[in-house]
Coordinates of C-alpha atoms and ligand atoms in Angstrom, one line a residue:
M1 CA 100.3 194.3 133.1
T2 CA 103.2 192.8 135.1
L3 CA 105.2 190.0 133.7
I4 CA 106.7 187.3 136.0
E5 CA 110.2 186.2 135.3
G6 CA 110.5 182.4 135.4
R7 CA 113.6 180.3 134.8
T8 CA 112.9 179.9 131.1
G9 CA 111.4 183.3 130.3
A10 CA 108.7 185.8 131.1
W11 CA 105.1 184.8 131.9
E12 CA 101.8 186.6 131.9
T13 CA 99.1 185.9 134.5
V14 CA 95.5 185.8 133.2
I15 CA 92.7 186.2 135.6
G16 CA 88.9 186.2 135.5
L17 CA 86.7 186.7 138.6
E18 CA 83.3 185.3 139.5
V19 CA 82.1 187.6 142.3
H20 CA 79.2 186.7 144.5
A21 CA 77.4 189.7 145.8
Q22 CA 74.6 189.4 148.4
V23 CA 71.6 191.4 147.3
M24 CA 70.5 194.1 149.7
S25 CA 67.0 193.0 150.4
D26 CA 65.0 192.4 153.6
A27 CA 63.7 189.1 152.3
K28 CA 65.2 186.1 150.4
L29 CA 65.0 185.5 146.7
F30 CA 62.1 183.1 146.7
S31 CA 60.7 183.4 150.3
G32 CA 59.7 186.0 152.8
A33 CA 62.2 184.9 155.4
A34 CA 64.5 187.6 156.8
T35 CA 68.2 188.1 155.7
A36 CA 69.7 190.1 158.7
F37 CA 73.3 189.1 159.5
G38 CA 74.2 187.5 162.8
A39 CA 70.8 186.1 163.8
E40 CA 70.5 182.9 165.9
P41 CA 71.0 179.8 163.7
N42 CA 67.9 178.6 161.9
T43 CA 65.7 181.5 163.0
Q44 CA 65.3 182.9 159.5
V45 CA 64.2 179.9 157.6
S46 CA 60.9 179.5 155.8
L47 CA 59.4 176.2 154.7
V48 CA 60.6 177.0 151.1
D49 CA 64.2 177.6 152.3
A50 CA 64.1 174.3 154.2
A51 CA 62.7 172.6 151.0
F52 CA 59.7 171.0 152.6
P53 CA 57.8 169.0 150.0
G54 CA 55.1 170.9 148.1
M55 CA 56.5 174.4 148.9
L56 CA 56.6 176.7 145.9
P57 CA 59.1 179.5 145.3
V58 CA 57.8 183.0 144.6
I59 CA 60.1 185.5 143.1
N60 CA 60.9 188.6 145.2
R61 CA 60.5 191.7 143.0
R62 CA 62.9 193.7 145.1
C63 CA 65.8 191.3 144.3
V64 CA 65.0 191.5 140.6
E65 CA 65.1 195.3 140.8
Q66 CA 68.4 195.2 142.5
A67 CA 69.9 192.9 139.9
V68 CA 68.7 195.1 137.1
R69 CA 70.0 198.3 138.7
T70 CA 73.3 196.6 139.2
G71 CA 73.4 195.6 135.5
L72 CA 72.6 199.2 134.5
G73 CA 75.4 200.5 136.8
L74 CA 77.8 198.1 135.0
N75 CA 76.8 199.5 131.6
A76 CA 75.4 196.0 130.8
K77 CA 72.7 194.7 128.6
I78 CA 69.5 193.9 130.5
N79 CA 67.8 190.8 129.2
L80 CA 64.1 191.3 129.2
R81 CA 63.6 187.6 129.4
S82 CA 65.6 185.3 131.7
V83 CA 65.2 181.8 133.0
F84 CA 65.7 180.2 136.4
D85 CA 67.4 176.8 136.3
R86 CA 68.0 174.1 138.8
K87 CA 71.7 173.4 139.4
N88 CA 71.7 169.9 141.0
Y89 CA 74.2 168.7 143.6
F90 CA 74.2 167.1 147.0
Y91 CA 75.4 169.0 150.0
P92 CA 74.1 168.8 153.6
D93 CA 73.4 172.5 153.7
L94 CA 71.4 172.4 150.5
P95 CA 68.2 170.7 151.6
A96 CA 66.5 170.8 148.1
G97 CA 69.4 169.0 146.5
Y98 CA 69.6 171.8 143.9
Q99 CA 70.3 175.5 143.9
I100 CA 68.0 177.7 141.8
S101 CA 70.3 179.8 139.6
Q102 CA 70.4 181.1 136.0
Y103 CA 72.4 179.3 133.4
K104 CA 71.8 179.9 129.7
D105 CA 69.6 183.0 130.0
P106 CA 70.8 185.3 132.8
I107 CA 69.1 188.5 133.7
V108 CA 72.1 190.6 132.7
G109 CA 74.4 190.2 129.8
E110 CA 77.7 191.8 128.7
G111 CA 78.9 195.0 130.4
E112 CA 82.1 196.8 131.4
V113 CA 83.9 198.3 134.4
T114 CA 86.6 200.9 134.3
V115 CA 89.4 199.9 136.7
D116 CA 91.7 202.6 138.2
L117 CA 95.2 201.4 138.9
D118 CA 97.7 202.9 141.4
D119 CA 99.9 204.3 138.7
G120 CA 97.1 206.6 137.6
T121 CA 96.2 204.7 134.5
S122 CA 92.9 202.9 134.0
R123 CA 91.7 200.0 132.0
T124 CA 88.4 198.5 130.9
V125 CA 87.4 195.0 132.2
R126 CA 84.6 193.3 130.3
I127 CA 81.7 191.7 132.2
E128 CA 80.4 188.5 130.8
R129 CA 77.1 188.2 132.7
L130 CA 75.3 188.8 135.9
H131 CA 72.8 186.2 137.1
L132 CA 70.6 185.8 140.2
E133 CA 70.9 182.7 142.4
Q134 CA 70.2 181.4 145.8
D135 CA 72.8 181.1 148.5
A136 CA 73.3 177.8 150.3
G137 CA 73.1 177.2 154.1
K138 CA 76.2 176.9 156.2
S139 CA 77.7 173.7 157.7
V140 CA 79.3 174.4 161.1
H141 CA 82.1 172.0 161.8
D142 CA 83.7 173.6 164.9
M143 CA 80.9 173.4 167.5
D144 CA 81.2 169.7 168.4
P145 CA 84.1 167.3 168.0
K146 CA 82.0 164.6 166.4
R147 CA 79.1 166.3 164.7
T148 CA 78.5 168.9 162.0
F149 CA 75.6 171.4 162.4
V150 CA 73.7 173.0 159.7
D151 CA 72.4 176.6 159.8
L152 CA 69.9 177.5 157.1
N153 CA 69.6 181.2 157.8
R154 CA 71.6 181.9 154.6
A155 CA 69.8 179.3 152.5
G156 CA 67.8 181.1 149.8
V157 CA 69.3 184.5 150.3
A158 CA 69.6 186.3 146.9
L159 CA 73.1 186.5 145.3
M160 CA 74.2 188.2 142.2
E161 CA 77.0 186.3 140.5
I162 CA 79.0 188.8 138.4
V163 CA 81.4 187.1 136.0
S164 CA 84.2 188.9 134.3
K165 CA 86.0 188.0 131.1
P166 CA 89.6 186.9 131.5
D167 CA 90.8 190.5 131.1
L168 CA 92.8 191.0 134.3
R169 CA 96.6 190.6 134.1
S170 CA 98.0 190.9 137.7
A171 CA 97.1 190.6 141.3
D172 CA 97.1 194.4 141.5
E173 CA 94.5 194.6 138.6
A174 CA 92.3 192.0 140.2
G175 CA 92.4 193.9 143.6
A176 CA 91.6 197.2 141.9
Y177 CA 88.7 195.5 139.9
L178 CA 87.1 194.2 143.0
A179 CA 87.5 197.5 144.8
K180 CA 85.8 199.3 141.9
L181 CA 83.0 196.8 141.7
R182 CA 82.4 197.2 145.5
S183 CA 82.4 200.9 145.1
I184 CA 79.7 200.7 142.4
L185 CA 77.6 198.2 144.3
R186 CA 77.6 200.5 147.4
Y187 CA 76.7 203.6 145.4
L188 CA 73.8 201.7 143.9
G189 CA 72.8 200.3 147.3
T190 CA 72.4 196.8 145.8
C191 CA 75.1 195.1 148.0
D192 CA 76.7 196.3 151.2
G193 CA 80.1 195.1 150.0
N194 CA 80.9 193.8 153.5
M195 CA 83.6 191.2 152.8
E196 CA 84.2 190.2 156.4
Q197 CA 80.5 189.2 156.7
G198 CA 80.7 187.4 153.4
S199 CA 78.3 189.8 151.5
L200 CA 81.0 190.0 148.8
R201 CA 83.3 187.1 147.9
A202 CA 85.1 185.9 144.8
D203 CA 86.1 182.8 143.0
V204 CA 89.3 183.6 141.2
N205 CA 90.3 181.9 138.0
V206 CA 94.0 181.9 137.2
S207 CA 96.1 180.7 134.3
V208 CA 99.5 181.7 132.9
R209 CA 101.0 181.9 129.4
R210 CA 104.4 182.8 128.0
R211 CA 104.8 186.4 127.0
V212 CA 108.1 187.6 125.6
K213 CA 107.3 191.3 125.7
E214 CA 104.6 193.6 126.7
G215 CA 102.5 194.6 123.7
Q216 CA 103.3 191.5 121.8
P217 CA 100.6 188.8 121.3
G218 CA 100.9 186.1 123.9
E219 CA 100.2 182.4 123.4
P220 CA 96.6 181.2 123.5
L221 CA 95.1 181.2 127.0
G222 CA 96.4 178.5 129.3
T223 CA 94.4 176.0 131.4
R224 CA 93.0 177.7 134.5
C225 CA 92.5 176.8 138.1
E226 CA 89.7 178.2 140.1
I227 CA 90.3 179.3 143.7
K228 CA 87.1 179.3 145.6
N229 CA 85.4 181.7 148.0
L230 CA 88.0 184.4 148.8
N231 CA 86.6 187.1 151.1
S232 CA 89.3 189.7 151.2
I233 CA 91.2 191.7 148.6
R234 CA 94.4 190.8 150.4
F235 CA 93.7 187.1 150.1
I236 CA 92.7 187.4 146.5
R237 CA 96.1 189.1 145.7
Q238 CA 98.1 186.5 147.7
A239 CA 96.2 183.6 146.1
I240 CA 96.8 184.9 142.6
E241 CA 100.5 185.5 143.2
H242 CA 101.0 182.0 144.7
E243 CA 98.9 180.3 142.1
A244 CA 100.7 181.9 139.2
R245 CA 104.1 180.9 140.6
R246 CA 102.8 177.3 141.2
Q247 CA 101.6 177.0 137.6
I248 CA 104.8 178.5 136.1
E249 CA 107.0 176.0 138.1
I250 CA 104.9 173.1 136.8
L251 CA 105.1 174.3 133.2
E252 CA 108.8 175.0 133.3
D253 CA 109.4 171.5 134.6
G254 CA 107.6 170.2 131.5
G255 CA 104.4 169.4 133.3
T256 CA 100.8 170.3 132.4
I257 CA 98.1 172.2 134.4
E258 CA 95.1 170.1 135.4
Q259 CA 91.9 172.2 135.5
E260 CA 90.8 172.0 139.1
T261 CA 89.1 173.8 141.9
R262 CA 91.5 174.9 144.7
L263 CA 91.3 176.4 148.2
F264 CA 93.4 179.2 149.6
D265 CA 94.9 178.6 153.0
P266 CA 95.5 182.1 154.5
S267 CA 97.7 180.8 157.3
R268 CA 100.2 179.3 154.8
G269 CA 99.6 181.8 151.9
E270 CA 99.2 179.0 149.4
T271 CA 96.5 177.2 147.4
R272 CA 95.8 173.5 147.5
A273 CA 93.7 171.1 145.4
M274 CA 90.1 170.6 146.5
R275 CA 88.5 168.7 143.7
S276 CA 88.9 168.3 139.9
K277 CA 86.8 170.8 138.0
E278 CA 83.2 169.8 137.5
E279 CA 81.7 170.5 134.1
A280 CA 78.3 172.1 133.5
H281 CA 76.8 168.8 132.5
D282 CA 77.7 167.4 136.0
Y283 CA 75.0 169.6 137.4
R284 CA 72.2 168.5 135.1
Y285 CA 70.9 172.1 134.7
F286 CA 67.3 172.3 133.6
P287 CA 64.7 175.1 133.8
D288 CA 62.9 175.0 137.2
P289 CA 59.4 173.8 136.5
D290 CA 58.1 175.8 139.6
L291 CA 59.1 179.1 138.0
L292 CA 58.0 180.8 134.8
P293 CA 60.6 182.6 132.7
L294 CA 61.1 186.1 134.1
E295 CA 59.9 188.8 131.8
L296 CA 60.7 192.4 132.5
D297 CA 58.6 195.4 131.4
P298 CA 60.9 197.6 129.3
D299 CA 59.3 200.8 130.8
W300 CA 60.2 199.6 134.3
V301 CA 63.8 199.0 133.2
E302 CA 64.0 202.5 131.7
E303 CA 62.5 204.0 134.9
M304 CA 65.3 202.4 136.9
R305 CA 67.9 203.6 134.4
A306 CA 66.6 207.2 134.8
G307 CA 66.7 206.8 138.6
L308 CA 70.3 205.7 138.9
P309 CA 72.5 207.8 141.2
E310 CA 75.6 209.5 139.9
L311 CA 78.2 206.7 139.9
P312 CA 81.9 207.0 141.0
D313 CA 83.4 207.6 137.5
A314 CA 80.9 210.5 136.8
K315 CA 81.4 211.9 140.2
R316 CA 85.2 211.9 139.9
A317 CA 85.0 213.7 136.6
R318 CA 82.7 216.3 138.1
F319 CA 85.0 216.8 141.1
V320 CA 87.9 217.5 138.6
A321 CA 85.8 219.8 136.4
D322 CA 83.8 221.7 139.0
Y323 CA 86.2 221.9 142.0
G324 CA 89.6 221.7 140.2
L325 CA 90.7 218.7 142.2
S326 CA 93.5 216.5 141.0
A327 CA 92.4 213.3 139.4
G328 CA 94.0 211.4 142.3
D329 CA 92.2 213.4 145.0
A330 CA 88.9 213.2 143.1
A331 CA 89.2 209.4 142.8
T332 CA 89.9 209.1 146.5
L333 CA 86.9 211.2 147.5
A334 CA 84.6 209.7 144.9
A335 CA 85.3 206.1 145.8
D336 CA 82.7 206.1 148.6
R337 CA 79.4 207.9 148.3
E338 CA 79.3 209.2 151.9
D339 CA 82.9 210.4 151.7
A340 CA 82.0 212.3 148.5
D341 CA 78.9 213.8 150.2
F342 CA 81.0 214.8 153.2
F343 CA 83.5 216.5 150.9
E344 CA 80.8 218.4 149.0
A345 CA 79.3 219.6 152.3
V346 CA 82.7 220.9 153.4
A347 CA 83.3 222.6 150.0
A348 CA 79.9 224.2 149.9
G349 CA 80.4 228.0 150.2
R350 CA 84.2 227.8 150.2
N351 CA 86.2 229.9 147.8
D352 CA 88.9 227.2 147.7
P353 CA 87.4 223.8 147.2
K354 CA 90.8 222.3 146.4
Q355 CA 92.0 223.3 149.8
A356 CA 88.8 221.7 151.2
G357 CA 89.7 218.5 149.4
N358 CA 93.2 218.5 150.9
W359 CA 91.8 219.0 154.4
V360 CA 89.2 216.3 154.0
I361 CA 91.8 213.8 152.7
N362 CA 94.9 214.6 154.7
E363 CA 93.7 216.2 158.0
F364 CA 90.2 214.7 158.5
Y365 CA 90.7 211.1 157.2
G366 CA 94.3 211.1 158.1
R367 CA 93.4 211.7 161.7
L368 CA 90.4 209.3 161.7
N369 CA 92.7 206.5 160.3
K370 CA 95.3 207.2 162.9
A371 CA 92.7 207.0 165.7
G372 CA 91.2 203.9 164.1
Q373 CA 87.8 205.7 163.9
R374 CA 85.1 206.1 161.3
R375 CA 83.5 209.2 160.0
A376 CA 80.4 208.7 162.2
D377 CA 82.6 208.6 165.4
S378 CA 84.1 212.0 164.6
P379 CA 82.7 215.0 166.5
V380 CA 83.9 217.3 163.6
T381 CA 81.0 217.6 161.2
A382 CA 81.3 218.8 157.6
E383 CA 79.7 222.1 158.7
K384 CA 82.3 222.6 161.5
L385 CA 85.2 221.7 159.2
S386 CA 83.9 224.2 156.7
G387 CA 83.7 226.8 159.4
L388 CA 87.4 226.3 160.1
L389 CA 88.3 226.7 156.5
A390 CA 86.3 229.9 156.4
L391 CA 88.6 231.3 159.0
I392 CA 91.7 230.5 156.9
E393 CA 90.1 232.0 153.8
S394 CA 89.2 235.3 155.6
G395 CA 92.8 235.5 156.9
E396 CA 91.7 235.3 160.6
I397 CA 94.0 232.3 161.2
S398 CA 96.9 230.9 159.4
G399 CA 97.0 227.4 157.9
R400 CA 99.5 226.4 160.6
I401 CA 97.3 227.6 163.5
A402 CA 94.3 225.9 161.8
K403 CA 95.9 222.5 162.4
D404 CA 96.0 223.2 166.2
V405 CA 92.5 224.4 166.2
F406 CA 91.5 221.3 164.3
D407 CA 93.2 219.1 166.9
E408 CA 91.1 220.8 169.6
M409 CA 87.9 220.4 167.5
F410 CA 88.7 216.7 167.1
E411 CA 89.0 216.3 170.9
T412 CA 86.2 218.5 172.2
G413 CA 83.8 218.7 169.2
G414 CA 84.1 222.5 169.6
D415 CA 83.4 225.2 167.1
A416 CA 86.4 226.7 165.2
A417 CA 85.5 230.3 165.8
A418 CA 84.8 229.8 169.5
I419 CA 88.2 228.0 170.0
V420 CA 90.1 230.7 168.1
E421 CA 88.3 233.4 170.2
A422 CA 88.8 231.6 173.6
K423 CA 92.5 230.8 173.0
G424 CA 93.3 234.1 171.4
L425 CA 94.7 232.5 168.3
K426 CA 93.7 235.2 165.8
Q427 CA 96.3 235.9 163.2
I428 CA 98.2 239.1 163.6
S429 CA 97.9 241.1 160.4
D430 CA 98.3 244.4 162.1
T431 CA 101.4 246.0 160.4
G432 CA 102.3 248.2 163.3
A433 CA 102.6 245.2 165.7
I434 CA 104.7 243.2 163.3
E435 CA 106.9 246.1 162.4
E436 CA 107.7 246.6 166.1
I437 CA 108.9 243.0 166.4
V438 CA 110.9 243.2 163.2
D439 CA 112.6 246.4 164.3
R440 CA 113.6 244.8 167.6
L441 CA 115.0 241.7 165.8
I442 CA 117.0 243.9 163.4
A443 CA 118.5 245.9 166.2
E444 CA 119.4 242.7 168.2
N445 CA 120.9 240.8 165.3
P446 CA 123.3 243.0 163.2
K447 CA 125.3 239.9 162.0
Q448 CA 122.2 238.3 160.4
V449 CA 121.1 241.6 158.9
A450 CA 124.5 241.9 157.1
Q451 CA 124.2 238.3 155.9
A452 CA 120.6 238.8 154.7
K453 CA 121.7 241.6 152.4
E454 CA 124.0 239.2 150.5
Q455 CA 122.0 235.9 150.9
P456 CA 118.2 236.4 150.6
K457 CA 117.8 233.0 152.2
V458 CA 118.8 234.4 155.6
A459 CA 115.6 236.4 155.5
G460 CA 113.8 233.1 156.2
W461 CA 115.6 233.0 159.6
F462 CA 113.9 236.3 160.4
V463 CA 110.5 235.0 159.4
G464 CA 111.0 232.1 161.8
Q465 CA 111.9 234.5 164.6
V466 CA 108.8 236.6 164.0
M467 CA 106.7 233.5 164.1
K468 CA 108.3 232.4 167.3
A469 CA 107.7 235.8 168.9
T470 CA 104.1 235.7 167.9
K471 CA 103.5 232.0 168.7
G472 CA 102.9 231.3 165.0
Q473 CA 100.1 233.9 164.8
A474 CA 101.7 236.5 162.5
N475 CA 100.3 236.6 159.0
P476 CA 103.2 235.2 156.9
A477 CA 102.4 237.4 153.9
V478 CA 102.5 240.6 156.0
V479 CA 105.8 239.4 157.7
N480 CA 107.5 238.8 154.4
E481 CA 106.5 242.1 153.0
I482 CA 107.8 244.1 156.0
L483 CA 111.0 242.1 156.1
K484 CA 111.6 242.8 152.4
K485 CA 111.2 246.5 153.0
K486 CA 113.3 246.7 156.2
L487 CA 116.2 244.4 155.3
Ligands
ADP501 P1 82.7 178.1 135.2 O1 81.3 178.6 135.5 O2 82.8 176.7 134.8 O3 83.7 178.4 136.3 P2 83.0 180.2 133.1 O4 83.1 180.0 131.7 O5 81.7 180.9 133.6 O6 83.2 178.8 133.8 O7 84.2 181.0 133.5 C1 84.5 181.4 134.8 C2 85.6 182.4 134.9 O8 86.9 181.9 134.4 C3 85.3 183.7 134.1 O9 85.5 184.8 135.0 C4 86.4 183.7 133.0 O10 86.8 185.0 132.8 C5 87.5 182.9 133.6 N1 88.4 182.3 132.7 C6 88.0 181.6 131.5 N2 89.1 181.1 130.9 C7 90.2 181.5 131.6 C8 91.6 181.3 131.5 N3 92.2 180.6 130.5 N4 92.4 181.9 132.5 C9 91.9 182.6 133.5 N5 90.6 182.8 133.6 C10 89.7 182.3 132.7
MG502 MG1 83.1 178.9 138.3

């Protein structure tokens, strides 16, 4: 928790997120139309999506399965009976005049997510519910100076709305929560988490209350404002910070907060009013007469529970226990399923999995990030990286030389052993050869020899000279031993 200092005292920010996650499914929630991103406008629209009279929705089993698996991944209660309601409102990109959603009886009830913060601590954020609903179409305002176009490709695509309790206390915590949620969704394969394409977006509810000290009870929750449709973690953080400051200023000037819906303007970094908050009764929710209540077979749910993959928290714990990784490294590697698989493939057969973790995080991803590349672009496969580490473990090359070999592998896609062989980079562990160099250095540098006898640190200078003479290929352990003996 981070308190914000106002003019009249300290304030706490209270945040709850409503996350819209597009369900990974080839077809829409109630029609067989395709869902692929980037298609020509209005080419993925069935008569149901266009709300032609007399068309009937038919539930897509795949979308239900994805929602249930997500609920299970969020440690949430699965409701074996849920109801689809009509949420009525007018909008040009909503041809039916209502959205099919779930209101009183959602498919998933209360759950929880463990959120990992940058300072190494973690906290639990409670989930209030997850429900299935249709996405709306898109109004396109920038294609013509006078007209607005409507693209219905997205109309009817399945969304999961995941609502958190107001448990988050800072922009950092909200960002970490969304990152964790995205990680879990990707592990489950229920949402691709692509925020630029709008597959994952959030409405952010923010209020503030006075809080004298951390650990002491605050005032009751304040009135909240809801900032709509944010599609990046950076914008979410900026919007929360700006909105909390705005509310604090109003309250400190003796004003009150009006509950309203606001928009975030990324170019100005501020939020502005969009409309006063609508209440549930404004939507005239009622059960959709075209759809029966959704009843799930408990055996089917249990089958899905048993089939869940290992999720990030469990994987991280296993990486610490089985490979001896630090909690931080384990969290970094476990955040993404393919990163985690890559690491395990590198570590397979290695004596020192901790070293493998270091190499994957610092050298491999460090270099990819620098080059602005993704794992798939890299010519260095897990197997090849593992082969390089094998050469370090067997003492054939030093860690220092390994970095040069890795550079070469990264450029040419070559094999570590072949590069070492071709370039003659093998580590020199032959005592005779190193002794020869040491003897010569001792003969040539009597002054340093005298110093080394009094100050053991000067011995380090000799190590450097041996390395220079061998182009970094001398085995440092052997060099140290010989120097100790001879000096
Ligand atoms: P609605 O659907 O009208 O937006 P909900 O009751 O579903 O209302 O709540 C939406 C979100 O607002 C939830 O994520 C909840 O945690 C959050 N929320 C509720 N009260 C507050 C508050 N006082 N401050 C911040 N967030 C809040
Ligand atoms: Mg809302």
